PDB file of C-alpha atoms in Angstrom:
ATOM      1  CA  UNK I   1      -0.002   0.006   0.069  1.00  0.00           C
ATOM      2  CA  UNK I   2       0.787   3.947   0.154  1.00  0.00           C
ATOM      3  CA  UNK I   3       3.371   4.237   2.490  1.00  0.00           C
ATOM      4  CA  UNK I   4       3.802   8.295   3.593  1.00  0.00           C
ATOM      5  CA  UNK I   5       7.559   8.693   5.328  1.00  0.00           C
ATOM      6  CA  UNK I   6       8.391  11.831   7.506  1.00  0.00           C
ATOM      7  CA  UNK I   7      11.494  12.946   9.038  1.00  0.00           C
ATOM      8  CA  UNK I   8      12.354  14.178  11.478  1.00  0.00           C
ATOM      9  CA  UNK I   9      10.521  12.236  14.229  1.00  0.00           C
ATOM     10  CA  UNK I  10      10.976  14.928  16.673  1.00  0.00           C
ATOM     11  CA  UNK I  11      12.706  18.295  16.931  1.00  0.00           C
ATOM     12  CA  UNK I  12      13.684  20.531  19.143  1.00  0.00           C
ATOM     13  CA  UNK I  13      14.271  24.302  18.437  1.00  0.00           C
ATOM     14  CA  UNK I  14      14.929  27.238  20.591  1.00  0.00           C
ATOM     15  CA  UNK I  15      12.865  30.128  19.877  1.00  0.00           C
ATOM     16  CA  UNK I  16      13.220  31.905  17.318  1.00  0.00           C
ATOM     17  CA  UNK I  17      15.603  29.477  15.406  1.00  0.00           C
ATOM     18  CA  UNK I  18      13.743  27.740  11.636  1.00  0.00           C
ATOM     19  CA  UNK I  19      12.203  24.576  11.436  1.00  0.00           C
ATOM     20  CA  UNK I  20      11.696  22.015   8.461  1.00  0.00           C
ATOM     21  CA  UNK I  21       9.789  18.397   8.077  1.00  0.00           C
ATOM     22  CA  UNK I  22       9.693  17.015   5.168  1.00  0.00           C
ATOM     23  CA  UNK I  23       7.752  14.193   3.709  1.00  0.00           C
ATOM     24  CA  UNK I  24       8.657  11.253   1.016  1.00  0.00           C
ATOM     25  CA  UNK I  25       6.476   8.917  -1.291  1.00  0.00           C
ATOM     26  CA  UNK I  26       7.506   6.210  -3.099  1.00  0.00           C
ATOM     27  CA  UNK I  27       4.854   6.787  -5.280  1.00  0.00           C
ATOM     28  CA  UNK I  28       3.826   9.818  -7.527  1.00  0.00           C
ATOM     29  CA  UNK I  29       1.036  11.508  -5.506  1.00  0.00           C
ATOM     30  CA  UNK I  30      -2.020  13.190  -6.828  1.00  0.00           C
ATOM     31  CA  UNK I  31      -2.021  16.115  -3.857  1.00  0.00           C
ATOM     32  CA  UNK I  32      -0.671  16.958  -0.594  1.00  0.00           C
ATOM     33  CA  UNK I  33      -1.545  17.731   2.661  1.00  0.00           C
ATOM     34  CA  UNK I  34      -0.593  19.442   5.832  1.00  0.00           C
ATOM     35  CA  UNK I  35      -2.087  19.130   9.511  1.00  0.00           C
ATOM     36  CA  UNK I  36      -0.673  20.423  12.735  1.00  0.00           C
ATOM     37  CA  UNK I  37      -2.170  18.891  16.083  1.00  0.00           C
ATOM     38  CA  UNK I  38      -1.382  21.001  18.813  1.00  0.00           C
ATOM     39  CA  UNK I  39      -0.620  18.807  22.130  1.00  0.00           C
ATOM     40  CA  UNK I  40      -3.709  17.511  23.791  1.00  0.00           C
ATOM     41  CA  UNK I  41      -5.789  18.555  20.612  1.00  0.00           C
ATOM     42  CA  UNK I  42      -6.859  16.900  17.265  1.00  0.00           C
ATOM     43  CA  UNK I  43      -5.272  17.519  13.582  1.00  0.00           C
ATOM     44  CA  UNK I  44      -6.057  20.359  12.102  1.00  0.00           C
ATOM     45  CA  UNK I  45      -6.214  21.347   8.382  1.00  0.00           C
ATOM     46  CA  UNK I  46      -3.142  23.575   7.097  1.00  0.00           C
ATOM     47  CA  UNK I  47      -3.186  23.965   3.712  1.00  0.00           C
ATOM     48  CA  UNK I  48      -3.769  21.427   0.718  1.00  0.00           C
ATOM     49  CA  UNK I  49      -1.247  21.261  -2.168  1.00  0.00           C
ATOM     50  CA  UNK I  50      -2.154  19.743  -5.992  1.00  0.00           C
ATOM     51  CA  UNK I  51       0.686  21.386  -8.468  1.00  0.00           C
ATOM     52  CA  UNK I  52       4.289  20.189  -8.964  1.00  0.00           C
ATOM     53  CA  UNK I  53       6.407  22.537  -7.740  1.00  0.00           C
ATOM     54  CA  UNK I  54       3.750  24.499  -6.006  1.00  0.00           C
ATOM     55  CA  UNK I  55       4.997  26.949  -3.011  1.00  0.00           C
ATOM     56  CA  UNK I  56       2.032  28.444  -0.558  1.00  0.00           C
ATOM     57  CA  UNK I  57       2.659  30.363   2.146  1.00  0.00           C
ATOM     58  CA  UNK I  58       1.240  31.233   5.345  1.00  0.00           C
ATOM     59  CA  UNK I  59       2.801  33.773   6.862  1.00  0.00           C
ATOM     60  CA  UNK I  60       6.176  32.320   8.864  1.00  0.00           C
ATOM     61  CA  UNK I  61       4.922  28.420   6.901  1.00  0.00           C
ATOM     62  CA  UNK I  62       6.379  27.569   3.593  1.00  0.00           C
ATOM     63  CA  UNK I  63       5.073  24.566   1.828  1.00  0.00           C
ATOM     64  CA  UNK I  64       6.613  23.070  -0.853  1.00  0.00           C
ATOM     65  CA  UNK I  65       5.139  20.077  -3.386  1.00  0.00           C
ATOM     66  CA  UNK I  66       7.880  18.390  -5.006  1.00  0.00           C
ATOM     67  CA  UNK I  67       8.349  18.974  -8.956  1.00  0.00           C
ATOM     68  CA  UNK I  68       8.162  15.125  -9.323  1.00  0.00           C
ATOM     69  CA  UNK I  69       5.162  15.039  -6.711  1.00  0.00           C
ATOM     70  CA  UNK I  70       6.762  12.630  -4.260  1.00  0.00           C
ATOM     71  CA  UNK I  71       8.479  14.843  -1.965  1.00  0.00           C
ATOM     72  CA  UNK I  72       6.396  17.952   0.331  1.00  0.00           C
ATOM     73  CA  UNK I  73       8.094  19.971   3.250  1.00  0.00           C
ATOM     74  CA  UNK I  74       6.728  22.722   5.430  1.00  0.00           C
ATOM     75  CA  UNK I  75       9.443  25.474   6.955  1.00  0.00           C
ATOM     76  CA  UNK I  76       8.621  27.788   9.956  1.00  0.00           C
ATOM     77  CA  UNK I  77      10.840  30.783   9.908  1.00  0.00           C
ATOM     78  CA  UNK I  78      11.544  32.038  13.054  1.00  0.00           C
ATOM     79  CA  UNK I  79       9.496  29.826  15.770  1.00  0.00           C
ATOM     80  CA  UNK I  80       7.275  30.655  18.336  1.00  0.00           C
ATOM     81  CA  UNK I  81       6.077  29.208  21.253  1.00  0.00           C
ATOM     82  CA  UNK I  82       2.371  28.722  19.734  1.00  0.00           C
ATOM     83  CA  UNK I  83       4.056  26.518  17.007  1.00  0.00           C
ATOM     84  CA  UNK I  84       4.478  23.900  19.403  1.00  0.00           C
ATOM     85  CA  UNK I  85       2.969  20.380  17.933  1.00  0.00           C
ATOM     86  CA  UNK I  86       3.110  17.597  15.789  1.00  0.00           C
ATOM     87  CA  UNK I  87       2.852  18.398  11.955  1.00  0.00           C
ATOM     88  CA  UNK I  88       1.131  15.638   9.910  1.00  0.00           C
ATOM     89  CA  UNK I  89       1.741  15.508   5.639  1.00  0.00           C
ATOM     90  CA  UNK I  90      -1.055  13.519   4.386  1.00  0.00           C
ATOM     91  CA  UNK I  91      -1.970  11.865   0.664  1.00  0.00           C
ATOM     92  CA  UNK I  92      -5.201  10.972  -0.856  1.00  0.00           C
ATOM     93  CA  UNK I  93      -5.041   7.790  -2.894  1.00  0.00           C
ATOM     94  CA  UNK I  94      -7.418   5.271  -3.345  1.00  0.00           C
ATOM     95  CA  UNK I  95     -10.242   7.454  -1.893  1.00  0.00           C
ATOM     96  CA  UNK I  96      -8.135   6.708   1.780  1.00  0.00           C
ATOM     97  CA  UNK I  97      -5.894   9.422   3.074  1.00  0.00           C
ATOM     98  CA  UNK I  98      -2.892   8.053   4.464  1.00  0.00           C
ATOM     99  CA  UNK I  99      -1.121   9.983   6.975  1.00  0.00           C
ATOM    100  CA  UNK I 100       2.877  10.439   7.400  1.00  0.00           C
ATOM    101  CA  UNK I 101       4.448   9.622  11.125  1.00  0.00           C
ATOM    102  CA  UNK I 102       4.687  13.067  12.091  1.00  0.00           C
ATOM    103  CA  UNK I 103       7.327  15.584  13.298  1.00  0.00           C
ATOM    104  CA  UNK I 104       6.815  16.574  16.840  1.00  0.00           C
ATOM    105  CA  UNK I 105       8.007  20.040  17.212  1.00  0.00           C
ATOM    106  CA  UNK I 106       8.710  21.188  21.082  1.00  0.00           C
ATOM    107  CA  UNK I 107      10.402  24.944  21.022  1.00  0.00           C
ATOM    108  CA  UNK I 108      13.215  25.745  23.501  1.00  0.00           C
ATOM    109  CA  UNK I 109      11.583  29.511  25.342  1.00  0.00           C
TER     110      UNK I 109
ATOM    111  CA  UNK P   1     -18.574  25.558  11.925  1.00  0.00           C
ATOM    112  CA  UNK P   2     -18.113  21.778  10.948  1.00  0.00           C
ATOM    113  CA  UNK P   3     -18.369  20.010  14.506  1.00  0.00           C
ATOM    114  CA  UNK P   4     -17.337  16.168  15.005  1.00  0.00           C
ATOM    115  CA  UNK P   5     -18.512  15.146  18.242  1.00  0.00           C
ATOM    116  CA  UNK P   6     -17.039  12.152  19.828  1.00  0.00           C
ATOM    117  CA  UNK P   7     -19.447  10.806  22.519  1.00  0.00           C
ATOM    118  CA  UNK P   8     -16.260  10.155  25.564  1.00  0.00           C
ATOM    119  CA  UNK P   9     -13.146  11.742  25.921  1.00  0.00           C
ATOM    120  CA  UNK P  10     -11.486   8.768  28.345  1.00  0.00           C
ATOM    121  CA  UNK P  11     -12.632   5.406  28.515  1.00  0.00           C
ATOM    122  CA  UNK P  12     -11.593   2.453  30.391  1.00  0.00           C
ATOM    123  CA  UNK P  13     -12.329  -0.897  29.707  1.00  0.00           C
ATOM    124  CA  UNK P  14     -11.829  -4.152  30.570  1.00  0.00           C
ATOM    125  CA  UNK P  15     -10.027  -7.427  28.697  1.00  0.00           C
ATOM    126  CA  UNK P  16     -12.955  -9.075  26.543  1.00  0.00           C
ATOM    127  CA  UNK P  17     -15.411  -6.283  26.877  1.00  0.00           C
ATOM    128  CA  UNK P  18     -17.488  -5.143  23.663  1.00  0.00           C
ATOM    129  CA  UNK P  19     -16.386  -1.634  23.266  1.00  0.00           C
ATOM    130  CA  UNK P  20     -18.803   1.411  21.033  1.00  0.00           C
ATOM    131  CA  UNK P  21     -16.932   4.577  20.244  1.00  0.00           C
ATOM    132  CA  UNK P  22     -19.571   7.087  18.734  1.00  0.00           C
ATOM    133  CA  UNK P  23     -19.395   9.961  16.676  1.00  0.00           C
ATOM    134  CA  UNK P  24     -21.481  12.149  14.880  1.00  0.00           C
ATOM    135  CA  UNK P  25     -20.917  15.080  12.574  1.00  0.00           C
ATOM    136  CA  UNK P  26     -23.072  18.051  11.886  1.00  0.00           C
ATOM    137  CA  UNK P  27     -22.475  18.742   8.364  1.00  0.00           C
ATOM    138  CA  UNK P  28     -24.160  16.645   6.224  1.00  0.00           C
ATOM    139  CA  UNK P  29     -20.899  14.713   5.225  1.00  0.00           C
ATOM    140  CA  UNK P  30     -20.765  12.018   3.504  1.00  0.00           C
ATOM    141  CA  UNK P  31     -17.626  10.342   4.271  1.00  0.00           C
ATOM    142  CA  UNK P  32     -16.627   9.328   7.605  1.00  0.00           C
ATOM    143  CA  UNK P  33     -13.194   7.375   9.409  1.00  0.00           C
ATOM    144  CA  UNK P  34     -11.914   6.312  12.417  1.00  0.00           C
ATOM    145  CA  UNK P  35      -8.091   6.736  12.931  1.00  0.00           C
ATOM    146  CA  UNK P  36      -5.981   5.604  15.584  1.00  0.00           C
ATOM    147  CA  UNK P  37      -3.194   6.914  16.670  1.00  0.00           C
ATOM    148  CA  UNK P  38      -0.050   5.972  18.619  1.00  0.00           C
ATOM    149  CA  UNK P  39       3.379   6.968  19.439  1.00  0.00           C
ATOM    150  CA  UNK P  40       5.813   7.008  16.517  1.00  0.00           C
ATOM    151  CA  UNK P  41       3.059   5.381  14.012  1.00  0.00           C
ATOM    152  CA  UNK P  42       0.711   8.618  13.187  1.00  0.00           C
ATOM    153  CA  UNK P  43      -2.745   7.786  12.154  1.00  0.00           C
ATOM    154  CA  UNK P  44      -3.337   4.636  10.995  1.00  0.00           C
ATOM    155  CA  UNK P  45      -6.693   4.314   9.283  1.00  0.00           C
ATOM    156  CA  UNK P  46      -9.211   1.528  10.717  1.00  0.00           C
ATOM    157  CA  UNK P  47     -12.524   1.852   8.728  1.00  0.00           C
ATOM    158  CA  UNK P  48     -13.908   4.422   6.272  1.00  0.00           C
ATOM    159  CA  UNK P  49     -17.516   4.774   4.956  1.00  0.00           C
ATOM    160  CA  UNK P  50     -18.609   6.884   1.951  1.00  0.00           C
ATOM    161  CA  UNK P  51     -22.335   6.853   2.686  1.00  0.00           C
ATOM    162  CA  UNK P  52     -24.979   5.359   5.123  1.00  0.00           C
ATOM    163  CA  UNK P  53     -24.856   1.025   5.398  1.00  0.00           C
ATOM    164  CA  UNK P  54     -21.547   1.496   3.658  1.00  0.00           C
ATOM    165  CA  UNK P  55     -18.250   0.535   4.772  1.00  0.00           C
ATOM    166  CA  UNK P  56     -15.455   0.093   3.569  1.00  0.00           C
ATOM    167  CA  UNK P  57     -11.763  -1.138   5.730  1.00  0.00           C
ATOM    168  CA  UNK P  58      -8.805   0.454   6.555  1.00  0.00           C
ATOM    169  CA  UNK P  59      -5.304  -0.227   6.737  1.00  0.00           C
ATOM    170  CA  UNK P  60      -5.871  -2.164   9.913  1.00  0.00           C
ATOM    171  CA  UNK P  61      -9.599  -3.171  10.593  1.00  0.00           C
ATOM    172  CA  UNK P  62      -8.672  -6.649  12.530  1.00  0.00           C
ATOM    173  CA  UNK P  63     -10.222  -6.437  15.683  1.00  0.00           C
ATOM    174  CA  UNK P  64     -12.835  -4.005  14.832  1.00  0.00           C
ATOM    175  CA  UNK P  65     -16.005  -3.167  13.003  1.00  0.00           C
ATOM    176  CA  UNK P  66     -18.547   0.135  12.001  1.00  0.00           C
ATOM    177  CA  UNK P  67     -21.947   0.796  11.462  1.00  0.00           C
ATOM    178  CA  UNK P  68     -23.173   3.344   9.923  1.00  0.00           C
ATOM    179  CA  UNK P  69     -27.032   3.398   9.974  1.00  0.00           C
ATOM    180  CA  UNK P  70     -27.867   7.125   9.514  1.00  0.00           C
ATOM    181  CA  UNK P  71     -25.653   9.809   7.906  1.00  0.00           C
ATOM    182  CA  UNK P  72     -24.477  12.068  10.608  1.00  0.00           C
ATOM    183  CA  UNK P  73     -23.691   8.728  12.669  1.00  0.00           C
ATOM    184  CA  UNK P  74     -20.520   6.162  12.095  1.00  0.00           C
ATOM    185  CA  UNK P  75     -19.641   4.142  15.081  1.00  0.00           C
ATOM    186  CA  UNK P  76     -16.924   1.963  15.993  1.00  0.00           C
ATOM    187  CA  UNK P  77     -16.856  -1.321  17.820  1.00  0.00           C
ATOM    188  CA  UNK P  78     -14.412  -3.278  19.238  1.00  0.00           C
ATOM    189  CA  UNK P  79     -16.152  -6.810  19.720  1.00  0.00           C
ATOM    190  CA  UNK P  80     -13.670  -8.111  22.605  1.00  0.00           C
ATOM    191  CA  UNK P  81     -11.689  -5.317  23.474  1.00  0.00           C
ATOM    192  CA  UNK P  82      -7.543  -6.405  24.076  1.00  0.00           C
ATOM    193  CA  UNK P  83      -4.736  -4.677  25.604  1.00  0.00           C
ATOM    194  CA  UNK P  84      -2.746  -3.604  22.183  1.00  0.00           C
ATOM    195  CA  UNK P  85      -6.221  -1.745  21.423  1.00  0.00           C
ATOM    196  CA  UNK P  86      -5.336   0.668  23.916  1.00  0.00           C
ATOM    197  CA  UNK P  87      -4.707   4.000  21.880  1.00  0.00           C
ATOM    198  CA  UNK P  88      -5.988   7.453  20.870  1.00  0.00           C
ATOM    199  CA  UNK P  89      -9.319   7.016  18.465  1.00  0.00           C
ATOM    200  CA  UNK P  90      -9.861   9.773  16.283  1.00  0.00           C
ATOM    201  CA  UNK P  91     -13.031  10.265  14.038  1.00  0.00           C
ATOM    202  CA  UNK P  92     -12.639  12.021  11.244  1.00  0.00           C
ATOM    203  CA  UNK P  93     -15.410  13.176   8.775  1.00  0.00           C
ATOM    204  CA  UNK P  94     -14.889  14.805   4.739  1.00  0.00           C
ATOM    205  CA  UNK P  95     -17.106  16.569   2.475  1.00  0.00           C
ATOM    206  CA  UNK P  96     -18.172  15.385  -0.928  1.00  0.00           C
ATOM    207  CA  UNK P  97     -15.976  15.254  -3.009  1.00  0.00           C
ATOM    208  CA  UNK P  98     -13.649  12.840  -1.632  1.00  0.00           C
ATOM    209  CA  UNK P  99      -9.911  14.179  -1.713  1.00  0.00           C
ATOM    210  CA  UNK P 100     -10.525  16.762   0.647  1.00  0.00           C
ATOM    211  CA  UNK P 101      -9.986  18.067   3.808  1.00  0.00           C
ATOM    212  CA  UNK P 102     -10.878  16.068   6.836  1.00  0.00           C
ATOM    213  CA  UNK P 103     -12.241  17.677   9.651  1.00  0.00           C
ATOM    214  CA  UNK P 104     -11.534  16.104  13.451  1.00  0.00           C
ATOM    215  CA  UNK P 105     -13.469  15.191  16.431  1.00  0.00           C
ATOM    216  CA  UNK P 106     -11.260  15.589  19.964  1.00  0.00           C
ATOM    217  CA  UNK P 107     -10.694  11.758  20.355  1.00  0.00           C
ATOM    218  CA  UNK P 108     -11.361   9.548  22.823  1.00  0.00           C
ATOM    219  CA  UNK P 109      -8.110   7.675  24.248  1.00  0.00           C
ATOM    220  CA  UNK P 110      -9.169   4.476  25.518  1.00  0.00           C
ATOM    221  CA  UNK P 111      -7.434   2.127  28.135  1.00  0.00           C
ATOM    222  CA  UNK P 112      -8.019  -1.845  27.869  1.00  0.00           C
ATOM    223  CA  UNK P 113      -6.750  -3.294  31.531  1.00  0.00           C
TER     224      UNK P 113
END
């Protein structure tokens, strides 16, 4: 079945530093979604990327979809304590949404 | 706002008990999903449903069943709970159009003793 690998599993950064999480698939993806789960909360949709090479920004967050549509990344510039949580990528295939294993971000004040 | 409501936030059950986890959404979504979330494994799909009375197995259906008698309600059933089913269970719904955003409930943390 489709697998979506995500690295790193954990990331600890000083407040103000940048953060990046990467998502890789063995197969070409039709689209990719990103979700954020705050500690104790549930996943909340952030964005969807569809086009090859697409780049989208939401304030300090930059999302990229690879040219081959097999990988994606989420980059946060100048992290803040509100960025704490687990970030998941997810991809639709065969009517199912497959999630990556997630990257848990902790911020050191 | 879309609301997906899971009946219990925390549940403690004994091995062998039959367990029902209920999920209700208020946005007339056709598509509903059940996941379990475990550390290091992300979210894994148990079952999903695209219509009333309809169900499809996900990636890890063993030990679970589901029921969708009404469009707004999707129930996950553990016929005979086991300790390896201790987990966080998340329900989600998606609007028509299939490859769409998933809206999640708050989750049910189930402990099987």
